[in-house]
mmCIF file of C-alpha atoms in Angstrom:
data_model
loop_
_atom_site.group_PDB
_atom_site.id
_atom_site.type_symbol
_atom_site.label_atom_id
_atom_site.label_comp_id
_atom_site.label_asym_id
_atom_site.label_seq_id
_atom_site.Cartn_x
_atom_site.Cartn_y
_atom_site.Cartn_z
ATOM 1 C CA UNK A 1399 -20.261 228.414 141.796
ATOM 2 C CA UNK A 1400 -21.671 224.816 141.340
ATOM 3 C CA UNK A 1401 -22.302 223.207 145.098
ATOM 4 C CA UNK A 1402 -24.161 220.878 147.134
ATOM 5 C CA UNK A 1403 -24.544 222.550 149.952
ATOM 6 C CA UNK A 1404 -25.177 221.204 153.838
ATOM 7 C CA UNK A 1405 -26.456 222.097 156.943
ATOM 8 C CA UNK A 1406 -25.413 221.902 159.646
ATOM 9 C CA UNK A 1407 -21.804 220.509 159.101
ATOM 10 C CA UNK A 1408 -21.445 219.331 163.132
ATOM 11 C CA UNK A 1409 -24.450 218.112 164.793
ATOM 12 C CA UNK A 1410 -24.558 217.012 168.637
ATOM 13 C CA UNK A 1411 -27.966 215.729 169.932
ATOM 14 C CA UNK A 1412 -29.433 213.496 172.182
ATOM 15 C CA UNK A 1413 -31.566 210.215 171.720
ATOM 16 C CA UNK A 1414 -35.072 210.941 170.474
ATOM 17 C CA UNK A 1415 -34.995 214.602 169.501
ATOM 18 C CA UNK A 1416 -35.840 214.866 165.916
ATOM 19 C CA UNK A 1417 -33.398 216.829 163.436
ATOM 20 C CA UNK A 1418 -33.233 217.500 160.041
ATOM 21 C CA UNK A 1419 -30.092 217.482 157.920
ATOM 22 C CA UNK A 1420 -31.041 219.918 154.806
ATOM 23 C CA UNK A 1421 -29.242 219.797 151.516
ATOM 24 C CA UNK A 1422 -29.300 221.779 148.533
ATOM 25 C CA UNK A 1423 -27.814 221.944 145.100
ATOM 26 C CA UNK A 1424 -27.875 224.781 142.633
ATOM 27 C CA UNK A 1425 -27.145 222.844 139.472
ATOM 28 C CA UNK A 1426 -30.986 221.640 138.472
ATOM 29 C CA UNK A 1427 -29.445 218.551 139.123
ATOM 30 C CA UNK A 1428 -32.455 215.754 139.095
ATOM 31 C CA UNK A 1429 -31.188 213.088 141.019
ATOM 32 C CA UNK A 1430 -29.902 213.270 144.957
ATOM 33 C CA UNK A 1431 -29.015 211.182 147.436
ATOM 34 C CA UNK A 1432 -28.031 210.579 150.781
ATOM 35 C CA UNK A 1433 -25.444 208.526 151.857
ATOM 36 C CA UNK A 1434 -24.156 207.543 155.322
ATOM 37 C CA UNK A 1435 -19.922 207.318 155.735
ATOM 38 C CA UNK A 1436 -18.606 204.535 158.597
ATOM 39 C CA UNK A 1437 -15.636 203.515 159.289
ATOM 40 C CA UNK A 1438 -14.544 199.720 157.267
ATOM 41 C CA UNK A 1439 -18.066 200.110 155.839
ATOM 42 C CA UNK A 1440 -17.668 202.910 153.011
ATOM 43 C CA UNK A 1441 -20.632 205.197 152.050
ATOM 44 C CA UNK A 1442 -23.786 203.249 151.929
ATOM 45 C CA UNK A 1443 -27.151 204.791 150.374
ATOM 46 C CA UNK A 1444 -29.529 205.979 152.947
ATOM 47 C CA UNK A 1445 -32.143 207.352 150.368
ATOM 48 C CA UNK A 1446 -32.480 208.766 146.898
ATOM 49 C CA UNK A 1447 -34.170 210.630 144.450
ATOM 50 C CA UNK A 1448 -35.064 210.599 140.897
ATOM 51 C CA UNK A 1449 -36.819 213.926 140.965
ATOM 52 C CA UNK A 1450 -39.382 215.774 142.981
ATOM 53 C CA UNK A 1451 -41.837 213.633 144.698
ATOM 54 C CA UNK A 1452 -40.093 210.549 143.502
ATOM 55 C CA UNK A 1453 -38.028 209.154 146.271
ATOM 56 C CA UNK A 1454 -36.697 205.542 146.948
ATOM 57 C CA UNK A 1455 -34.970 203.494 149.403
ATOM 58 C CA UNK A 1456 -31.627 202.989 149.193
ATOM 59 C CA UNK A 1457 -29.755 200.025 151.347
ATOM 60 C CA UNK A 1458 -29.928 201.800 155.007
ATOM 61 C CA UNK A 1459 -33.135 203.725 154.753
ATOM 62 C CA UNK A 1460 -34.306 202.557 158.673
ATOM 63 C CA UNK A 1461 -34.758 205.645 160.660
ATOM 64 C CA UNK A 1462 -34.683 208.170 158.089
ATOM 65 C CA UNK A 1463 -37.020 210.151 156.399
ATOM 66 C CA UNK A 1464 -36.556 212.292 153.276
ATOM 67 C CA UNK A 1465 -38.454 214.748 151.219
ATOM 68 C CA UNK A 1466 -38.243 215.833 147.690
ATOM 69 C CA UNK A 1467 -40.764 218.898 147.143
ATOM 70 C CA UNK A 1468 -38.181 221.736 145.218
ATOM 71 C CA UNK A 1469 -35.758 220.161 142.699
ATOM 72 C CA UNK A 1470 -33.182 221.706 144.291
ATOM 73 C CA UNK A 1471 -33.657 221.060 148.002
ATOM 74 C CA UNK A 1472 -33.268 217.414 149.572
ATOM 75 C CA UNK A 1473 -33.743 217.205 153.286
ATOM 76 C CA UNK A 1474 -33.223 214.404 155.691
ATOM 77 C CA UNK A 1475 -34.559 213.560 158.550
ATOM 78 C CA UNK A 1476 -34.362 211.597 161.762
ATOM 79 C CA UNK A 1477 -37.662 211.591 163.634
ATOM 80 C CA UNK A 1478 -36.332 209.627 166.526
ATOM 81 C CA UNK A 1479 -32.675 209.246 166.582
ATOM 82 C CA UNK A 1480 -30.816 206.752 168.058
ATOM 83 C CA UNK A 1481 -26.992 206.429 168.898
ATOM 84 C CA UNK A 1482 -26.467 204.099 166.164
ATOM 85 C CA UNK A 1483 -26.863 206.924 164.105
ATOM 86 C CA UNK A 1484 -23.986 208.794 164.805
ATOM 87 C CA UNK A 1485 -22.215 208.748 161.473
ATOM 88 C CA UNK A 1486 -20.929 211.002 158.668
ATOM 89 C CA UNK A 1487 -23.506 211.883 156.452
ATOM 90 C CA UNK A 1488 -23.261 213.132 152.439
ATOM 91 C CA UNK A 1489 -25.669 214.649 150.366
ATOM 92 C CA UNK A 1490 -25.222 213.872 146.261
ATOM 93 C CA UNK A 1491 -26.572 215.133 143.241
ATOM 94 C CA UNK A 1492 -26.627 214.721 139.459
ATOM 95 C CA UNK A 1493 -28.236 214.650 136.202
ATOM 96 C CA UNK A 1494 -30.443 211.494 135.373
ATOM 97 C CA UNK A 1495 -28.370 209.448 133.549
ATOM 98 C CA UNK A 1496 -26.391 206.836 134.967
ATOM 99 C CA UNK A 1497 -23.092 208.152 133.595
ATOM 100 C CA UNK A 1498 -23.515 211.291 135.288
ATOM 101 C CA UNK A 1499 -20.927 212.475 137.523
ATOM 102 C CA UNK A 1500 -22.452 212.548 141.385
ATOM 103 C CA UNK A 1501 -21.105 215.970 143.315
ATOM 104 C CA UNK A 1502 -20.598 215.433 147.151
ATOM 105 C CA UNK A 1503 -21.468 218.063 149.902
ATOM 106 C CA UNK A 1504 -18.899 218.479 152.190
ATOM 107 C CA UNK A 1505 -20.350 216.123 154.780
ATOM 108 C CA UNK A 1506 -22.632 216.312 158.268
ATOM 109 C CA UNK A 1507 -21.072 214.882 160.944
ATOM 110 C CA UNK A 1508 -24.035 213.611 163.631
ATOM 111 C CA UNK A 1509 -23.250 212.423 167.025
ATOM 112 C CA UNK A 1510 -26.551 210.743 168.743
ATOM 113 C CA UNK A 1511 -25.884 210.743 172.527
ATOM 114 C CA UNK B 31 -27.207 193.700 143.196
ATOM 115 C CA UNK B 32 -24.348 195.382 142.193
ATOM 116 C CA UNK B 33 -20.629 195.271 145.131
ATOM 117 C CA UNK B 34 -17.457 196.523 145.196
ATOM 118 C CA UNK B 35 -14.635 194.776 146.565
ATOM 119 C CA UNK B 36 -11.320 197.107 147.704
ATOM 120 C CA UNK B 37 -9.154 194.146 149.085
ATOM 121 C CA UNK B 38 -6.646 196.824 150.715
ATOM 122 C CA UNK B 39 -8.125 198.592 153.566
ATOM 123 C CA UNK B 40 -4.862 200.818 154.042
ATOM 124 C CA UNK B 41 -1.614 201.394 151.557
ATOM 125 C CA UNK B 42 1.683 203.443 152.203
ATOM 126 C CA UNK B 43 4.173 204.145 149.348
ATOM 127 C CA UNK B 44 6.718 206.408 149.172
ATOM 128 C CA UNK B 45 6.749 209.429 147.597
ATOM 129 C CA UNK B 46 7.482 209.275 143.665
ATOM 130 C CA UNK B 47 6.463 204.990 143.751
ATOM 131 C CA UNK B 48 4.010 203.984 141.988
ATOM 132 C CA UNK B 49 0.761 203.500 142.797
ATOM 133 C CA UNK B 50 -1.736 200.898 142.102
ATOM 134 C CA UNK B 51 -5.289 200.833 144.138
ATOM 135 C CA UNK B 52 -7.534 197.412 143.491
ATOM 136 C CA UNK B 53 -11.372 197.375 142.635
ATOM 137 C CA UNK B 54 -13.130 194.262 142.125
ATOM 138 C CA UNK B 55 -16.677 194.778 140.852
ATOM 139 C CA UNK B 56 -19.713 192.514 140.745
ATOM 140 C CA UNK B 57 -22.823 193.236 138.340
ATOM 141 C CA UNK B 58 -24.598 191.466 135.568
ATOM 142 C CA UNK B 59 -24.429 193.763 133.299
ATOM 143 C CA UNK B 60 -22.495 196.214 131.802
ATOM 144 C CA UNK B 61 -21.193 198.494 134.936
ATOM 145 C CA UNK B 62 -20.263 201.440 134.963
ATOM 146 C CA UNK B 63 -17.086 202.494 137.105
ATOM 147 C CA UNK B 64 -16.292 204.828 138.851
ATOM 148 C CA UNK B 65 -13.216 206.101 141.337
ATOM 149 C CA UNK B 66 -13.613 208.912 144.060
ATOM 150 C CA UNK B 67 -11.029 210.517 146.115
ATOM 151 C CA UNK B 68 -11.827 211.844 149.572
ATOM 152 C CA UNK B 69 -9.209 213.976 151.417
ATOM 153 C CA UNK B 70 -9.116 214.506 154.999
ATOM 154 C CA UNK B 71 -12.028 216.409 156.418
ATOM 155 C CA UNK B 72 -13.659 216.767 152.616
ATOM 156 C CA UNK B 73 -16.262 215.075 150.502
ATOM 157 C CA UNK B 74 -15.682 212.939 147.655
ATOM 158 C CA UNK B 75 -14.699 214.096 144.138
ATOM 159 C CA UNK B 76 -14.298 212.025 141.211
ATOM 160 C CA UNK B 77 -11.320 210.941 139.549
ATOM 161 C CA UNK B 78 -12.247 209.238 136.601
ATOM 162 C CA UNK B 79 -15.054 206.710 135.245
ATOM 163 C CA UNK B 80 -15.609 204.481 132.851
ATOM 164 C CA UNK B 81 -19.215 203.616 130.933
ATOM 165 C CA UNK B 82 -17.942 202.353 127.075
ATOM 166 C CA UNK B 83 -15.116 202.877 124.426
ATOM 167 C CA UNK B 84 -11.292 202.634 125.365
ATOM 168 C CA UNK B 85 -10.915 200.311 129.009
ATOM 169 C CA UNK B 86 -8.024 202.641 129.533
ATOM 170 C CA UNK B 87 -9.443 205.600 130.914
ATOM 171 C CA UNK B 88 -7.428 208.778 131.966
ATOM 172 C CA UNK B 89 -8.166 210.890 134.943
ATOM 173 C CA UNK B 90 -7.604 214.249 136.875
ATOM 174 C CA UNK B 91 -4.587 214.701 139.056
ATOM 175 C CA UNK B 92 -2.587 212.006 136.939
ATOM 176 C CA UNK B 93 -4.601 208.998 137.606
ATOM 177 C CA UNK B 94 -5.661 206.076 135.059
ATOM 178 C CA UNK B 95 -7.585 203.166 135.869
ATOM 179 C CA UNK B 96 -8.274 200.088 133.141
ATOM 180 C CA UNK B 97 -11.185 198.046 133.078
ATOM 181 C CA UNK B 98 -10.607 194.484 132.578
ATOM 182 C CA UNK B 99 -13.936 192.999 132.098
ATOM 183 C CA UNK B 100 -12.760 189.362 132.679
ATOM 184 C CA UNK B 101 -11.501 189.903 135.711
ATOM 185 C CA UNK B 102 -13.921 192.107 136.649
ATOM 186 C CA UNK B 103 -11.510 194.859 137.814
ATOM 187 C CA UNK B 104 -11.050 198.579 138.007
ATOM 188 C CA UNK B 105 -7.636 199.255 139.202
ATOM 189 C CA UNK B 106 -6.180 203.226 140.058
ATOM 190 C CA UNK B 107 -3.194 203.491 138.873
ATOM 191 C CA UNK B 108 -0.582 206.517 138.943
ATOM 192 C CA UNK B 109 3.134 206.290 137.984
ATOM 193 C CA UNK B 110 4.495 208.509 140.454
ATOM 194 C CA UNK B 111 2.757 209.338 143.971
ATOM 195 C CA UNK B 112 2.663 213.167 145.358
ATOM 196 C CA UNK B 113 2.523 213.622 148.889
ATOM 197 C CA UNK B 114 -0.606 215.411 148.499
ATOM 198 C CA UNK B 115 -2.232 212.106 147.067
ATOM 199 C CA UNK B 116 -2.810 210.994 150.528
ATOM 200 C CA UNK B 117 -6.006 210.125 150.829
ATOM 201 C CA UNK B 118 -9.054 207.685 151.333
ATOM 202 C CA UNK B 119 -9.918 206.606 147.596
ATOM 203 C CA UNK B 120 -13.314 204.880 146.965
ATOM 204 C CA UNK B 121 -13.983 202.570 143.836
ATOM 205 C CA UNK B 122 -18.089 202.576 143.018
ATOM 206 C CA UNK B 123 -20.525 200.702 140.624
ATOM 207 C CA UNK B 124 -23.329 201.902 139.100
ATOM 208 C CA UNK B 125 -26.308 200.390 137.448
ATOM 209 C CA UNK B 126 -26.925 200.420 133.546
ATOM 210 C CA UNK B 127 -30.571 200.325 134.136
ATOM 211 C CA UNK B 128 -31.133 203.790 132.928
ATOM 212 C CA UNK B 129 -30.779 205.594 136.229
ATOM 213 C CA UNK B 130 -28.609 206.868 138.978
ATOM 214 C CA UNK B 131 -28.117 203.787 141.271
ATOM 215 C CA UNK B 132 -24.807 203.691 142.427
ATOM 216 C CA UNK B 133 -22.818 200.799 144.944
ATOM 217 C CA UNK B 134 -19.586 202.272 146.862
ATOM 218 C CA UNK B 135 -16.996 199.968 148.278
ATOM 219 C CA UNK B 136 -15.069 200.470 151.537
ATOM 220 C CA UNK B 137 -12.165 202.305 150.503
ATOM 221 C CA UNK B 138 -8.534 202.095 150.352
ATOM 222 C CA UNK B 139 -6.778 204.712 152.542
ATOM 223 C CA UNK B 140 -3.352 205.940 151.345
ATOM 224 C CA UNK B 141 -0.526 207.338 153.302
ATOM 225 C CA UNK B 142 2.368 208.977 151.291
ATOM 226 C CA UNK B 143 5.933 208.773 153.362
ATOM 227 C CA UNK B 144 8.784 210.824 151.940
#
């Protein structure tokens, strides 16, 4: 079955412990993305990718690292984070062109105490 | 830079109205549209979108939405609403600049009352 997959869905942790969010697709899919989810804000990009090793900011990238090294895996991660973090976080991939339909994971919800 | 405008943070209709969900778009260029739906506890999955050809564009689960280019608009439409349309529903913009670059706006959550 075609999926983005994420891990883990429900995340509780406390200010300054670093996590990582992973994501994975299994549709050779070259172009992912994060995106955070808030509430009156919508989904805003956190960071994406155009392929392996090629990886951009999107509008919220402060505080978050990614990594593209496999074309199918897409991890992010938060080396310090900080309650203002807490959000719902998606995962996204597709194929190149900008036409292409994005598929969702089903979402990581992070709380940052 | 590309935005999306959803004037109507939260819409109820009854069940069997019609339904019409506004998108107001900003880009240079040619955009191309797009129109997500997000039930409760879920991610997003898309609806319909539009890139070229016919401004009337038909969708899954009985939706449409028409592009009006000068009014830079994307409106949802559907004739008659299901209960199980309720729903957050997300209008987004991406770039024509060769690649994935996509702009979300806030949403537009629906409740269906019987």
């Amino acid at each position: 079955e075609a999926q983005v997959t994420q891990n883990p869905r429900y995340l509780i942790t406390v200010t300054g412990k670093k996590l990582t969010v992973t994501c994975s697709q299994n549709m050779n899919h070259e172009y992912m993305s994060w995106y955070r989810q808030d509430p009156g804000l919508g989904l805003r990009q956190i960071y994406y990718s155009m392929n392996v090793e090629v990886t951009d900011k999107g509008d919220v990238p402060e505080g978050y690292k990614v990594s593209r090294k496999e074309k199918r895996n897409f991890p992010l991660i938060l080396e310090s984070p900080s309650p203002n973090q807490t959000s719902l976080y998606f995962c996204a991939s597709s194929f190149q062109r900008e036409t292409d339909t994005q598929y969702f994971g089903p979402g990581t919800r992070l709380t940052v105490l | 830079a590309q935005s999306v405008t959803q004037p109507d943070i939260h819409i109820t209709v009854s069940e069997g109205a019609s339904l019409e969900l506004r998108c107001n778009y900003s880009y240079g260029a040619t955009p191309y549209l797009f129109w997500y739906v997000q039930s409760p506890g879920q991610g997003l999955q898309l609806l319909l979108k539009y890139f070229s050809g016919d401004t009337l564009v038909q969708g899954i689960k009985g939706f449409e939405a028409e592009f009006k280019r000068s009014q830079s608009s994307f409106n949802l439409r559907k004739p008659s609403v299901h209960w199980s349309d309720a729903a957050e529903y997300f209008c987004a913009v991406g770039t024509s600049g060769g690649y994935q670059k996509v702009t979300f706006g806030t949403g537009t959550k629906l409740q269906v009352i019987p």
